[in-house]
Short mmCIF file of C-alpha atoms in Angstrom, two decimals:
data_model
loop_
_atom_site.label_atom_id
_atom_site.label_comp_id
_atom_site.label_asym_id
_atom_site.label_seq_id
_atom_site.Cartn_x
_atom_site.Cartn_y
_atom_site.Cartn_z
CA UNK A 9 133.46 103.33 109.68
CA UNK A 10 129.62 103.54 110.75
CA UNK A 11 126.93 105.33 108.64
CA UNK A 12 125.44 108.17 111.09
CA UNK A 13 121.35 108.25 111.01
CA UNK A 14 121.17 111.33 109.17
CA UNK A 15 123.42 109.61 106.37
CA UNK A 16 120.87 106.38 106.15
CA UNK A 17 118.20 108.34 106.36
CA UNK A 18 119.77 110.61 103.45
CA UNK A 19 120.32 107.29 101.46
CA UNK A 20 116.63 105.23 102.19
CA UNK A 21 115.23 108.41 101.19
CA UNK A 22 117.20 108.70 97.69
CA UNK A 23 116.20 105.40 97.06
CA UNK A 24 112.74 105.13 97.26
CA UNK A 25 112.51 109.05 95.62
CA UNK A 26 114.46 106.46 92.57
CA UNK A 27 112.19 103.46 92.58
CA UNK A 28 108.64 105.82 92.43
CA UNK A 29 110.42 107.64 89.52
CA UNK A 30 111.39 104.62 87.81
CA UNK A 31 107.55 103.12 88.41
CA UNK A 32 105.91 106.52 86.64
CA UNK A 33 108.71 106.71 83.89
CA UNK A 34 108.07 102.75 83.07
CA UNK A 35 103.97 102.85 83.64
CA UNK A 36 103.59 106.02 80.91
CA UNK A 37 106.22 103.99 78.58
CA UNK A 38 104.20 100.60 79.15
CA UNK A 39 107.41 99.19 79.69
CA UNK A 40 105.72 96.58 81.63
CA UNK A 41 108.85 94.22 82.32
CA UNK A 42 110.51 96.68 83.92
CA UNK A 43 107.33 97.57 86.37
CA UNK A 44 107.43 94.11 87.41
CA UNK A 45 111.22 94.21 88.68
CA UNK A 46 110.72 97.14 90.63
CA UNK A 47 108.92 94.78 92.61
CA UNK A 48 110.28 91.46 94.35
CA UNK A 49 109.20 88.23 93.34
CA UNK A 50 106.40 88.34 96.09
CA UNK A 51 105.25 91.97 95.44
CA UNK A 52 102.13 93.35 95.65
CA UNK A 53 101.11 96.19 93.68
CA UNK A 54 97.02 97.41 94.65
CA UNK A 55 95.00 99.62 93.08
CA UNK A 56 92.08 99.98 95.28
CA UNK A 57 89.07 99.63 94.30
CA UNK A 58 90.40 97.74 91.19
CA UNK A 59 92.91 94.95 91.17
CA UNK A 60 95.88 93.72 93.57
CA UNK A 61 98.64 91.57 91.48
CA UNK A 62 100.83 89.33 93.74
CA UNK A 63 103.91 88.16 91.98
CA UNK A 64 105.83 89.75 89.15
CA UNK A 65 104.31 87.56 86.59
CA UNK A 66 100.86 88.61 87.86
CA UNK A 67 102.15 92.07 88.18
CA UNK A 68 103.56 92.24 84.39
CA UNK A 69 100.16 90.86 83.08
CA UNK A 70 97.92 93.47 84.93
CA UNK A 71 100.10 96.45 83.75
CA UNK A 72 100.02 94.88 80.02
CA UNK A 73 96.00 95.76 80.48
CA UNK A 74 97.16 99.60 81.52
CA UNK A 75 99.68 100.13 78.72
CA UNK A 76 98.92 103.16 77.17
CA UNK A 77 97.19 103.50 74.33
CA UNK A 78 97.81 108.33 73.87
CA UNK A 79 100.64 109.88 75.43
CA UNK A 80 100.51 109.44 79.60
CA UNK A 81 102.15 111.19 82.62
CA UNK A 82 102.35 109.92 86.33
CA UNK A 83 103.50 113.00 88.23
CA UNK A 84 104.68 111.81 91.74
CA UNK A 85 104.93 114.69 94.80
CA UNK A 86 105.15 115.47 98.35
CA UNK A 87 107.23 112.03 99.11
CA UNK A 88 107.44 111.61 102.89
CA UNK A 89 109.48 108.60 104.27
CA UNK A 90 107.35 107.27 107.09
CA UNK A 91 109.39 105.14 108.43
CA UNK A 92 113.18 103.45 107.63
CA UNK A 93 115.88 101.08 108.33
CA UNK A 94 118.66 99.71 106.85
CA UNK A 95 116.27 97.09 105.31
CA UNK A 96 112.52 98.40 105.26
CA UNK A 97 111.28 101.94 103.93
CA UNK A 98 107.78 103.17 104.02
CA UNK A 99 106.70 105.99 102.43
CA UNK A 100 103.25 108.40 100.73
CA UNK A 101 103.38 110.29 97.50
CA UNK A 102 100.77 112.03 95.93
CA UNK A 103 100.21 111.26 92.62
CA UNK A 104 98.48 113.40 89.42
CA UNK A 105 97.81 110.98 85.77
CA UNK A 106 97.42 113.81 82.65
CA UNK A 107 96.52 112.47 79.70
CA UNK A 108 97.20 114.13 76.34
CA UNK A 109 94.17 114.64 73.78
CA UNK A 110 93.00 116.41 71.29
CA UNK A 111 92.91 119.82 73.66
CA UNK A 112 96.62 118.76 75.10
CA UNK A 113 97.42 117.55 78.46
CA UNK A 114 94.91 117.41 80.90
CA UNK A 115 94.48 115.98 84.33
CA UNK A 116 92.37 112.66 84.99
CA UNK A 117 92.83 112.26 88.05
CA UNK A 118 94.93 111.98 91.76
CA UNK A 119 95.50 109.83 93.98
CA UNK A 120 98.32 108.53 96.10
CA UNK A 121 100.58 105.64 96.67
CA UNK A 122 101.42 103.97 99.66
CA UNK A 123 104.23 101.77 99.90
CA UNK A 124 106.33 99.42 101.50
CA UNK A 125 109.87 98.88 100.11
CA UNK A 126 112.32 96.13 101.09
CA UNK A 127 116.31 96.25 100.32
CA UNK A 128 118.45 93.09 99.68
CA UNK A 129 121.78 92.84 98.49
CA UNK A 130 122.16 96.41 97.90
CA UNK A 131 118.74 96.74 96.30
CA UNK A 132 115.46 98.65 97.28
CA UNK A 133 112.38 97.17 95.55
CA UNK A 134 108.55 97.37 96.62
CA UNK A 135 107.08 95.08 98.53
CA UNK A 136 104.01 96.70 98.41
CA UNK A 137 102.53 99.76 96.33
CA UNK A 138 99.22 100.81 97.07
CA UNK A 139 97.37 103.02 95.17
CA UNK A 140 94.31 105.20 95.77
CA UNK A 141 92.38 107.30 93.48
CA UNK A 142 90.88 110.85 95.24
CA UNK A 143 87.19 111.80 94.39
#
């Protein structure tokens, strides 16, 4: 039995929609072990203008700095698959960070994430999540 295009495409997509929601639900928890494996050993996570961590261990560290210190939500939108294969997904999201104060929740900023996800053995990680803050 083959898996028709439509039904891979169905499946890279459902994937990577899973591995962006596991990033935002783990980055507003600061559960910053589980940030780093959603990435593979060789990962890059960028925030431009900022930092780039290569590596789990380097990625773990740099989100340790981000852990939040007042309630936190990434809200992740308008995900497009650019491009997949069996083995290689790319894909944009745009991306809103609220922070909750004194007033209640309010927006800091947006921005968006590029990335580059690989699968092995069954798995989708990122190989690469870029993110850019909008002015």
């Amino acid at each position: 039995m083959t898996t028709s295009s439509t039904d891979l495409e169905a499946s890279v997509t459902a994937a990577v929609q899973s591995a962006i929601a596991a990033y935002a639900q783990a980055l507003d928890a600061g559960r910053t072990d589980d940030i780093a494996e959603l990435f593979w050993s060789d990962g890059v996570a960028e925030i431009a203008g900022i930092a780039t961590f290569e590596g789990q261990d380097a990625i773990r560290e740099g989100f340790a700095g981000f852990a939040p210190t007042s309630p936190q939500l990434h809200l992740t939108g308008n995900t497009v698959v650019t491009s997949w294969s069996e083995k290689e997904a790319t894909a944009v999201s745009n991306l809103a960070f609220f922070q909750r104060g004194e007033a209640g929740w309010a927006v800091q900023l947006v921005g968006r994430y590029d990335d580059t996800l690989r699968r092995q053995d069954g798995e989708w990680r990122f190989q690469r999540r870029v993110t850019t803050f909008l002015p």
